[in-house]
Amino acid sequence: MKPTILLAAATFVPSLVHAQEDVDALRDKVAALEKELDQARRELAAATEKENNPPPKAFSSKETTPLPVPLRIPADSSFSIGKLQIGGAIRANYVLGSYQEDGLPGPQRGGNGGNFELDTFRTNFDYNKAGTGFTAKAEYRFYNGYHFPHTAWAGWRNEDDSIIRVGLNRVPFGAGAYGTSHNWFFDLGYYVGLTDDMDMGVSYTTSCGDWQIDLAYYLGAEPNFFGDSSDSGRYSYDIIDNGSAHSHYRERHQINLRAIRTFTFEEDNTLALGASFQAGLLEADKRYAHDSHQLAAAIHAKWNRGPWEVISQLSAWDYAADYRSSSGLSNDLIGMGAYDYEAPVASRALLPALGIAYKWETDHIDWLDYITFYNDFSVILKDGHDPAGSKLKNSAMNVLGMSFTRGNWHIYCDWAYSNGNLFVGDDPLTDFGANEEQEWQSRFNINFGYYF
């Protein structure tokens, strides 16, 4: 019996050892699984927290992607009839300039403690705004003494969100719809026909991965509509022919190409780098000038991170005026007009511009949705001389301000400091051409806008 017992014991003891090892291994596996489960719980909690409290979004896009645009339109509250949306806006200004009202021609305002005035009343029509298939858009604006369409096009949107527009539509040039600006005055690119320019023609926008490509052909500039001027009853600045000095050309057969590549570093951190090109013909009044051409190009960048937006752009143009030698005019100046007002502009120049904005979400203020703080700077570096032989003087503008948005209300509060901009000063010799005085003046402006 003893040998049998010893043999059984010898067999049983190793079995106990192996059983203990199996138990330890199971314990290790259970501990590892518990650790993984705990990590999964933490990740789920973090994801839930992120979903319930998302980070501030980058500036929203409008009409074309991936271009973010400045915050200048509040929440949509238009009236719908089927696929047709009808809306509009009414806006008024309070103006206080560092100059006195003196009755000179042009859009001078201010002094005498400031004054209130109607800015614009507009109506908007959008058909199938976001859907595929046939789509259309129209906008008409009324001002004090003049009125005109801002937009009027029909088009087709494909399932890949590419779109073709035919009619009066925005020329694809620069970093975005409003250039580098976030303020009511825009940047100086607007006043030389390169920012928010509306022309008559056809444009095509498409996206391919991180790229956005715009192609366009324009038969001519937007027509002259209703006002007291002979050729400036229009929304955007165009080269004009009104028979006065330096105003003997019309834009014809213009082509545009724009390419933008967007780099996404994080969910709320993007950088859009791009280039724009424009070329066209200038049809002359043969009594004063020869037919010629125009060229423009720009490189631009737009960075968005959370509430921050920084836009930079360097533009160059050559509106190659070629006046007859008997005219006594300088080829370095060319007439442009908009808002029922006309003035000469430098035919050739460089225009660096920079806009910086910060959007503050005011969740703790019930009566306010958000405030956008901004500073926009641009300068026209001119090349050439006036008819008297004097060198053209540069023009510059800086706008420091903030905008307030609540529901349908959007209010700009701007302080513009400029030389060479008649919408800020009151000197008829201060313009985007010769800018003879080169006098710095300021204008404090509050624009009250209600959008419906």
PDB file of C-alpha atoms in Angstrom, residues 50 53-60 68 262-272 302-310 357-359 361:
ATOM      1  CA  LYS A  50     -17.312  65.971 -26.270  1.00  0.00           C
ATOM      2  CA  ASN A  53     -20.002  70.064 -25.123  1.00  0.00           C
ATOM      3  CA  PRO A  54     -18.471  70.410 -28.614  1.00  0.00           C
ATOM      4  CA  PRO A  55     -15.505  72.734 -29.198  1.00  0.00           C
ATOM      5  CA  PRO A  56     -16.142  76.110 -30.855  1.00  0.00           C
ATOM      6  CA  LYS A  57     -16.756  75.620 -34.552  1.00  0.00           C
ATOM      7  CA  ALA A  58     -14.711  77.226 -37.291  1.00  0.00           C
ATOM      8  CA  PHE A  59     -16.278  79.997 -39.341  1.00  0.00           C
ATOM      9  CA  SER A  60     -19.116  78.619 -41.404  1.00  0.00           C
ATOM     10  CA  PRO A  68     -15.146  79.942 -44.773  1.00  0.00           C
ATOM     11  CA  THR A 262      -7.646  73.229 -47.741  1.00  0.00           C
ATOM     12  CA  PHE A 263      -5.434  71.509 -45.182  1.00  0.00           C
ATOM     13  CA  THR A 264      -7.185  70.089 -42.104  1.00  0.00           C
ATOM     14  CA  PHE A 265      -4.915  69.654 -39.085  1.00  0.00           C
ATOM     15  CA  GLU A 266      -7.628  69.070 -36.486  1.00  0.00           C
ATOM     16  CA  GLU A 267     -11.399  69.250 -36.417  1.00  0.00           C
ATOM     17  CA  ASP A 268     -11.332  73.019 -35.809  1.00  0.00           C
ATOM     18  CA  ASN A 269      -7.959  73.878 -37.336  1.00  0.00           C
ATOM     19  CA  THR A 270      -7.839  74.457 -41.117  1.00  0.00           C
ATOM     20  CA  LEU A 271      -5.680  76.373 -43.570  1.00  0.00           C
ATOM     21  CA  ALA A 272      -6.929  77.247 -47.078  1.00  0.00           C
ATOM     22  CA  LYS A 302      -7.290  81.733 -44.758  1.00  0.00           C
ATOM     23  CA  TRP A 303      -6.601  80.127 -41.377  1.00  0.00           C
ATOM     24  CA  ASN A 304      -9.339  79.066 -38.983  1.00  0.00           C
ATOM     25  CA  ARG A 305      -8.820  77.630 -35.521  1.00  0.00           C
ATOM     26  CA  GLY A 306     -11.741  77.550 -33.146  1.00  0.00           C
ATOM     27  CA  PRO A 307     -12.970  81.127 -32.733  1.00  0.00           C
ATOM     28  CA  TRP A 308     -10.001  82.648 -34.629  1.00  0.00           C
ATOM     29  CA  GLU A 309      -9.876  83.592 -38.298  1.00  0.00           C
ATOM     30  CA  VAL A 310      -6.921  85.170 -40.125  1.00  0.00           C
ATOM     31  CA  ALA A 357     -11.188  88.148 -36.283  1.00  0.00           C
ATOM     32  CA  TYR A 358     -12.212  86.445 -33.058  1.00  0.00           C
ATOM     33  CA  LYS A 359     -15.714  85.077 -32.517  1.00  0.00           C
ATOM     34  CA  GLU A 361     -19.847  82.775 -28.198  1.00  0.00           C
TER      35      GLU A 361
END
